[in-house]
mmCIF file of C-alpha atoms and ligand atoms in Angstrom:
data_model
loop_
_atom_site.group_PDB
_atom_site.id
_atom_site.type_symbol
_atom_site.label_atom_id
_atom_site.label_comp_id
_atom_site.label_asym_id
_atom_site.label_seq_id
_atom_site.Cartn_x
_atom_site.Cartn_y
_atom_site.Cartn_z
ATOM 1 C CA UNK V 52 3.534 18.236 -26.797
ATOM 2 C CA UNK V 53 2.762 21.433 -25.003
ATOM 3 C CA UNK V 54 -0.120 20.903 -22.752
ATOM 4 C CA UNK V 55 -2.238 23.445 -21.804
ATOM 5 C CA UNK V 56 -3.896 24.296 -18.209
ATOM 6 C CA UNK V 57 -8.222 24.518 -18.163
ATOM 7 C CA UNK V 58 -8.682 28.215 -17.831
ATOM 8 C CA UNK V 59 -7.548 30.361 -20.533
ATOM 9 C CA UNK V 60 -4.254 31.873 -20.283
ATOM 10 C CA UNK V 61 -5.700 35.187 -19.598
ATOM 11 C CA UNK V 62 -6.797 33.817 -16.134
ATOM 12 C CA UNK V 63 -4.108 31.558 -15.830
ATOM 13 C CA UNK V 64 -2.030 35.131 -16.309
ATOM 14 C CA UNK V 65 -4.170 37.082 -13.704
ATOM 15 C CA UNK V 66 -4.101 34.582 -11.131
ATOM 16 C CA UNK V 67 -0.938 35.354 -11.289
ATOM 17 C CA UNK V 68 -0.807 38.545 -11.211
ATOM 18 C CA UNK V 69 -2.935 39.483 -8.097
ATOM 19 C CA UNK V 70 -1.235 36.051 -6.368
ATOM 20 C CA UNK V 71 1.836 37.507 -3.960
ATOM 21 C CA UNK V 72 5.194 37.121 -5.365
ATOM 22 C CA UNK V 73 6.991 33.694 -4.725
ATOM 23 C CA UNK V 74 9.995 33.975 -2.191
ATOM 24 C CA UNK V 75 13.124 34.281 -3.499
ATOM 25 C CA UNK V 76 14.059 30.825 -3.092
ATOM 26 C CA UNK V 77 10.821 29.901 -5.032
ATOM 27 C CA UNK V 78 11.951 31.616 -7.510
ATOM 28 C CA UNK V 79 15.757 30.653 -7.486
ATOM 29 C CA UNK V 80 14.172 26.937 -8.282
ATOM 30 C CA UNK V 81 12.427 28.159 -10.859
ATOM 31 C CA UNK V 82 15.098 29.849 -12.566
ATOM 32 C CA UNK V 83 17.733 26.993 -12.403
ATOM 33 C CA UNK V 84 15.260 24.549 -13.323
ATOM 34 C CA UNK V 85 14.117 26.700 -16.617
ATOM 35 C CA UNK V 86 18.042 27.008 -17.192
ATOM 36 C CA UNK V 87 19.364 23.440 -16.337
ATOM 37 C CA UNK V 88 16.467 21.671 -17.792
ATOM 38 C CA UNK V 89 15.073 23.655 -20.067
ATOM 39 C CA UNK V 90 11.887 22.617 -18.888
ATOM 40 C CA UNK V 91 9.387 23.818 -16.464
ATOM 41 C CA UNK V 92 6.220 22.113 -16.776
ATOM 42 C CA UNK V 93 6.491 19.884 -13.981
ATOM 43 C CA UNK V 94 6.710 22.562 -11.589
ATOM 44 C CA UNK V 95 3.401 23.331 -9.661
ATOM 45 C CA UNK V 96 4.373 27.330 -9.690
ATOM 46 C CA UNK V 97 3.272 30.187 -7.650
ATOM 47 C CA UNK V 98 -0.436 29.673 -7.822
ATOM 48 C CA UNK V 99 -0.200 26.148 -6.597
ATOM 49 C CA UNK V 100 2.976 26.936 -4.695
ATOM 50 C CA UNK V 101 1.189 29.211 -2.804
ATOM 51 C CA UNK V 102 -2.366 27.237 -2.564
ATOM 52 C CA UNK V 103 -0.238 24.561 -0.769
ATOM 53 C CA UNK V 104 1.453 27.212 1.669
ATOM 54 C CA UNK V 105 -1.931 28.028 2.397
ATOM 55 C CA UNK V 106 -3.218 24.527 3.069
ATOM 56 C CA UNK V 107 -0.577 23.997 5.433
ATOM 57 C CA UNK V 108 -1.602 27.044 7.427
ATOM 58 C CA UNK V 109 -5.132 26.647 7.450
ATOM 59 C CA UNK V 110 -4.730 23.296 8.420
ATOM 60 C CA UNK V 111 -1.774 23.572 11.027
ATOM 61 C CA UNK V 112 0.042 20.505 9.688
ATOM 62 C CA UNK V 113 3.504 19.715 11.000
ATOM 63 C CA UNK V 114 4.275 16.788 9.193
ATOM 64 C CA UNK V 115 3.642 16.540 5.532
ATOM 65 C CA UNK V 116 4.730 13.206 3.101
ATOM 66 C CA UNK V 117 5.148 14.797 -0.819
ATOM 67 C CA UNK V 118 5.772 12.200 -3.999
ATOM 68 C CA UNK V 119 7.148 13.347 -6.723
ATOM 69 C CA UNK V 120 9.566 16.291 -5.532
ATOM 70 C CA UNK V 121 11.101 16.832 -8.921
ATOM 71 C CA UNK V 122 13.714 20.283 -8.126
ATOM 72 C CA UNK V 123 11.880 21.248 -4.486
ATOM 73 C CA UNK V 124 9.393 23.706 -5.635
ATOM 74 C CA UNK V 125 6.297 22.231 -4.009
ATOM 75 C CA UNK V 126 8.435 20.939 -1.182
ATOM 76 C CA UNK V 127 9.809 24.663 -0.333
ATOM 77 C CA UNK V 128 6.640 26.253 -0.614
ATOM 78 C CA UNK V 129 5.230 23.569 1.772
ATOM 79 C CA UNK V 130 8.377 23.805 4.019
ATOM 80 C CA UNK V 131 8.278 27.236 5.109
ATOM 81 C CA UNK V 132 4.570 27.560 5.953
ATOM 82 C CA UNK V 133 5.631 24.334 8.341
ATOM 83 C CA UNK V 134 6.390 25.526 12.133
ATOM 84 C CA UNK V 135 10.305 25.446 13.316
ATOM 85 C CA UNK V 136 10.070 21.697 14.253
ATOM 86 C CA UNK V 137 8.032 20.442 11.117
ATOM 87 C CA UNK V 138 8.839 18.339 8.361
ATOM 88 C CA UNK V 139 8.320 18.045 4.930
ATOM 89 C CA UNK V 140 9.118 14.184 3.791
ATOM 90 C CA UNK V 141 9.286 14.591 0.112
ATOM 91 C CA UNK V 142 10.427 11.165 -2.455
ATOM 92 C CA UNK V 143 12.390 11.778 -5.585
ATOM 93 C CA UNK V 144 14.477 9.483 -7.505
ATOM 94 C CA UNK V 145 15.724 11.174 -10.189
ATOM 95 C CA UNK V 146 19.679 12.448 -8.870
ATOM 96 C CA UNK V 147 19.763 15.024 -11.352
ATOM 97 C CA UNK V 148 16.704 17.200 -9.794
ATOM 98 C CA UNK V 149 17.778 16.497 -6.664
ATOM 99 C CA UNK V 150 21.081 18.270 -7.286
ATOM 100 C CA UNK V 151 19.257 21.619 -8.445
ATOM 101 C CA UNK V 152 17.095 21.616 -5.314
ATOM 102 C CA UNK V 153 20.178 21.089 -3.247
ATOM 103 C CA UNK V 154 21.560 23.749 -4.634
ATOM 104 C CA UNK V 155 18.911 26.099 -4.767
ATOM 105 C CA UNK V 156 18.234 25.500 -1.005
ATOM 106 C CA UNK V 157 21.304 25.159 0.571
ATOM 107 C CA UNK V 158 21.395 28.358 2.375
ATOM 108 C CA UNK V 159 17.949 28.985 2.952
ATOM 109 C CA UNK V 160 16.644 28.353 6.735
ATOM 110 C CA UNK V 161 13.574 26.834 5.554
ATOM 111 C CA UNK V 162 15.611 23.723 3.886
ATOM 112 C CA UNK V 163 16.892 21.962 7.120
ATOM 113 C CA UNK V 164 12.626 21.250 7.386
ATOM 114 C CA UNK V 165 12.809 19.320 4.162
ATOM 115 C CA UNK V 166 13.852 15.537 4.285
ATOM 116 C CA UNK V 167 14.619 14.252 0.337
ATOM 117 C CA UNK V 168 13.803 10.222 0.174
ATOM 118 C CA UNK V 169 15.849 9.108 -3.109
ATOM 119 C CA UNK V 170 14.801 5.917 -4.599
ATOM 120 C CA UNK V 171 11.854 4.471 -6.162
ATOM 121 C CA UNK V 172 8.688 5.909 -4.277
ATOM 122 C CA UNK V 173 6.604 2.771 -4.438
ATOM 123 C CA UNK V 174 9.475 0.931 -2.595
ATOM 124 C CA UNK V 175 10.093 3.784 -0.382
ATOM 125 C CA UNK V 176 6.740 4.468 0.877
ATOM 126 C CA UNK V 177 6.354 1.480 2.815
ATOM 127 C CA UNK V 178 9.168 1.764 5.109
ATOM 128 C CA UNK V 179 8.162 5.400 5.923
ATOM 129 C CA UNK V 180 7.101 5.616 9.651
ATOM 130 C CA UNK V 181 3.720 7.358 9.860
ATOM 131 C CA UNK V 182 1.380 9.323 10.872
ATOM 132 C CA UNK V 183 1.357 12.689 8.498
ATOM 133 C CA UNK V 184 -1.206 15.319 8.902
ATOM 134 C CA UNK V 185 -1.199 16.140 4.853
ATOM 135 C CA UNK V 186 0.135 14.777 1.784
ATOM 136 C CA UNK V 187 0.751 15.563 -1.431
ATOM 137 C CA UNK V 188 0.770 13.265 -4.235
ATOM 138 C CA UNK V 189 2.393 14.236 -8.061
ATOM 139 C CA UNK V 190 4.610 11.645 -8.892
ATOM 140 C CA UNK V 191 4.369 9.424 -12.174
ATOM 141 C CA UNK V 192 0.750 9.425 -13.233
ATOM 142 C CA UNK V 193 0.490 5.851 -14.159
ATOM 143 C CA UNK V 194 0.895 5.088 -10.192
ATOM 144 C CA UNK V 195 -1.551 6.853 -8.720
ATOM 145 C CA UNK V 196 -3.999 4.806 -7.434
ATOM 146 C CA UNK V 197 -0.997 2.312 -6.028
ATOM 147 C CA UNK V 198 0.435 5.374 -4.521
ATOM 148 C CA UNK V 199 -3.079 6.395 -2.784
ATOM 149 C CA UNK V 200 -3.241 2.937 -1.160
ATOM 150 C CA UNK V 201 0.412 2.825 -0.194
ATOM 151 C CA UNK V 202 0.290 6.047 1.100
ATOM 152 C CA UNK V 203 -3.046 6.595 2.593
ATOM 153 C CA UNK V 204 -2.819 4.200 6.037
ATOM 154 C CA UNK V 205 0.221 6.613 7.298
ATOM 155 C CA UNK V 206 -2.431 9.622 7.092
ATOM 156 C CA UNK V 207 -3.674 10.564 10.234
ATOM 157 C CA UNK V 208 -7.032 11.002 11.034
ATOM 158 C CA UNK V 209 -8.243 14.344 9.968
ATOM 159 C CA UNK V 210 -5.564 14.993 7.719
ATOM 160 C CA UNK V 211 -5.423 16.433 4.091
ATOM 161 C CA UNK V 212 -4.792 14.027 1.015
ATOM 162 C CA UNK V 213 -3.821 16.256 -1.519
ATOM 163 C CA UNK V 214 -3.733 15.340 -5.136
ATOM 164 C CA UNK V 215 -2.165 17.105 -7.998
ATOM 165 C CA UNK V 216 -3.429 17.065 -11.910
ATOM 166 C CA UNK V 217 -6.192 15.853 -11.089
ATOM 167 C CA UNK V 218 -8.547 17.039 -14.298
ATOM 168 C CA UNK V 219 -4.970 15.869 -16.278
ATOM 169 C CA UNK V 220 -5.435 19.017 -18.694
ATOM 170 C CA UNK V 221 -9.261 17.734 -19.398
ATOM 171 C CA UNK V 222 -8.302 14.542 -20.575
ATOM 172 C CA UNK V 223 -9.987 12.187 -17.166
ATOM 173 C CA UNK V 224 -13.523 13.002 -19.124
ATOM 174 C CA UNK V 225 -12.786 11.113 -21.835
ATOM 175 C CA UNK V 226 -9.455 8.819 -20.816
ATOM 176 C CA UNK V 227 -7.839 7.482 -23.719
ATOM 177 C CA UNK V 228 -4.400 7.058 -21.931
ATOM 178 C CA UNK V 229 -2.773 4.729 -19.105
ATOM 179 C CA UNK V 230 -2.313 8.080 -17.305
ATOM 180 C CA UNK V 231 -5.601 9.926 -18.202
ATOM 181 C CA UNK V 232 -7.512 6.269 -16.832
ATOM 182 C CA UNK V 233 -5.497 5.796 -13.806
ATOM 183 C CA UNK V 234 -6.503 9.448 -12.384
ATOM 184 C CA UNK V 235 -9.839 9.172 -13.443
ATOM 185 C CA UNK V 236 -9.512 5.804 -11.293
ATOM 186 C CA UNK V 237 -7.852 7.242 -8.357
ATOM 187 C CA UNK V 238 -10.471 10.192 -8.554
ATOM 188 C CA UNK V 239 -13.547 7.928 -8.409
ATOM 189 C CA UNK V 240 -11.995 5.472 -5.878
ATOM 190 C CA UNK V 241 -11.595 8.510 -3.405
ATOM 191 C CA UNK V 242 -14.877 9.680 -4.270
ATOM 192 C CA UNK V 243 -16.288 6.431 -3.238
ATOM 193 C CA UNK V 244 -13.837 5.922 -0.120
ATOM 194 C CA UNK V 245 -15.940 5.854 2.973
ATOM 195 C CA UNK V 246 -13.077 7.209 5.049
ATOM 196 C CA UNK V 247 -12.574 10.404 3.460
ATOM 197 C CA UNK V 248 -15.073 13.584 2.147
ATOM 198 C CA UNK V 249 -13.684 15.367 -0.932
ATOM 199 C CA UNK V 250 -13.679 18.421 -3.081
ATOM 200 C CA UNK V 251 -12.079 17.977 -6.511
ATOM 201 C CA UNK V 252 -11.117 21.741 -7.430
ATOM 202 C CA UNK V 253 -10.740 23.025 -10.876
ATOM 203 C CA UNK V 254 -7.657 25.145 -9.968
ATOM 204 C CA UNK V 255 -4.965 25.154 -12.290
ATOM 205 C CA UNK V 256 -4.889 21.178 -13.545
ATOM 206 C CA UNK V 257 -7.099 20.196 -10.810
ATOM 207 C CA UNK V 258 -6.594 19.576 -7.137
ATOM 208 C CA UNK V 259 -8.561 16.912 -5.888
ATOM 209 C CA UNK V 260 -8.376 17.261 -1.995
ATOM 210 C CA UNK V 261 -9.885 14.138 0.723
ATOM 211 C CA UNK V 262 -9.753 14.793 4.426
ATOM 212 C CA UNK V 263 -9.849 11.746 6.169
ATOM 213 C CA UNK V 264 -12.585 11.170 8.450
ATOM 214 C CA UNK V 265 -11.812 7.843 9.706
ATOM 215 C CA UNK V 266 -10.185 6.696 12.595
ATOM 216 C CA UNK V 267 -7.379 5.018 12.644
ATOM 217 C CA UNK V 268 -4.266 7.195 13.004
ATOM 218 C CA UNK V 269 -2.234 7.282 10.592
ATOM 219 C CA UNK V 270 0.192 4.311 11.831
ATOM 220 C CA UNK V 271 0.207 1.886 9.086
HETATM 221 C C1 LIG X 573 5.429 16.619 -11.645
HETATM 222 S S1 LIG X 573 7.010 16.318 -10.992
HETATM 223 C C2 LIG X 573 6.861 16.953 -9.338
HETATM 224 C C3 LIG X 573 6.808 18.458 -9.289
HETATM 225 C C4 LIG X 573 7.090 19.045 -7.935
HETATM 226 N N1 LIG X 573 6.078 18.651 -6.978
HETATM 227 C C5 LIG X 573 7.235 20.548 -8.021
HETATM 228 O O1 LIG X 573 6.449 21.286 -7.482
HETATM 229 O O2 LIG X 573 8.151 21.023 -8.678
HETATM 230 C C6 LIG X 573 7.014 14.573 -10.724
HETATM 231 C C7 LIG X 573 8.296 14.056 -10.109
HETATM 232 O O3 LIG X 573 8.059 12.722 -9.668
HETATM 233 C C8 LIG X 573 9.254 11.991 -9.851
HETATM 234 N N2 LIG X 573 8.900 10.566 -9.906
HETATM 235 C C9 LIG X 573 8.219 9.940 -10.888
HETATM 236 N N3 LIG X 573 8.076 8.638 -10.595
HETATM 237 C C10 LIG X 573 8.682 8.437 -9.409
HETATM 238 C C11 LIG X 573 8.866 7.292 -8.584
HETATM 239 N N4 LIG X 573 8.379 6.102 -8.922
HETATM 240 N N5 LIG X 573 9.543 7.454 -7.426
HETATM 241 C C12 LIG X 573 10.016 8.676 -7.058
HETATM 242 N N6 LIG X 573 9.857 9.800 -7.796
HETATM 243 C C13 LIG X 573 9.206 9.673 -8.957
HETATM 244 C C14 LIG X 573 9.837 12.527 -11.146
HETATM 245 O O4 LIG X 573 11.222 12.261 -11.227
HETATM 246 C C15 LIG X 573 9.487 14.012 -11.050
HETATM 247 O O5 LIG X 573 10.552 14.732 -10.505
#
């Protein structure tokens, strides 16, 4: 079932349009994904790709933790906003996407920034050695709130919890689905979480973003 994003595809088209182009690499991923797969959905695109560039600029992250890296779209665009010595950690487990990001990134300078995790995240997330100044979360839907605990004590204080899908194509007002309830949980649990203040942005499929205000540091 095609699923369509909340503004009309008019907007969706304009945003677009008056967004800067994607790098080449960008779209390189894009293009051998379409081609491979024959499928693109899962990609967040230049809109997002971009909004997530931005994020790590406005924020000066160096260290960033992505789940859910599918064929390095999100990870790229995150990876070369990151200064020479950062790191994007980003957890796929699927060998098959990994292969097209490889590919697609193999002689770009921006790659040697990206560290690929293979396995399955909610294993792999607890031996990760924290702190991370921002993450991004778009993994398997059904997760999400386990992946907001697991992941959440390796933030550091002050840093950006970024979460993807968040409005789930309009379907959290209304759940009627294992993954439409579990981000409408994960949405009100970080609404209610003491440690963090939130915006939940009705940008492409929603962006829910939680800086976290408390102190410890990101360690655990
Ligand atoms: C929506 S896609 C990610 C899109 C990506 N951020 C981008 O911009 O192109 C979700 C990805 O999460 C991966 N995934 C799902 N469940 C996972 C799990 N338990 N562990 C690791 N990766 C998982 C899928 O294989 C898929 O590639």
């Amino acid at each position: 079932m095609q699923q369509h994003l909340l503004a009309s595809a008019e907007i969706e088209e304009y945003a677009n349009l008056v967004t800067q182009q994607e790098p080449d690499t960008a779209a390189a991923i894009a293009d051998k994904t379409r081609n491979t797969l024959q499928y693109t959905e899962m990609l967040t695109g230049k809109v997002e790709g971009r909004f997530l560039s931005m994020l790590i600029g406005l924020t000066g992250a160096h260290r960033v933790l992505e789940v859910g890296m599918f064929t390095g779209y999100s990870a790229y665009m995150m990876a070369r906003a990151l200064p020479e010595d950062g790191e994007v950690v980003t957890l796929e487990m699927n060998e098959r996407y990994k292969a097209i990001a490889d590919d697609c990134l193999k002689d770009d300078p921006h790659a040697k920034k990206i560290k690929v995790v293979m396995g399955n995240a909610l294993e792999t997330i607890p031996k990760l050695q924290g702190p991370f100044d921002m993450m991004f979360l778009d993994a398997d839907k059904e997760h999400y709130p386990e992946y907001y605990e697991l992941m959440f004590p390796k933030l550091k204080t002050g840093g950006l919890f970024v979460v993807d899908n968040a409005l789930w194509y309009g379907e959290v007002t209304d759940p009627k689905d294992r993954k439409a309830e579990a981000i409408d949980k994960l949405n009100h649990t970080i609404k209610n979480d003491p440690r963090v203040e939130n915006v939940l942005l009705t940008v492409r499929d929603g962006i829910h973003l939680a800086r976290k205000t408390g102190d410890d540091h990101g360690t655990g």
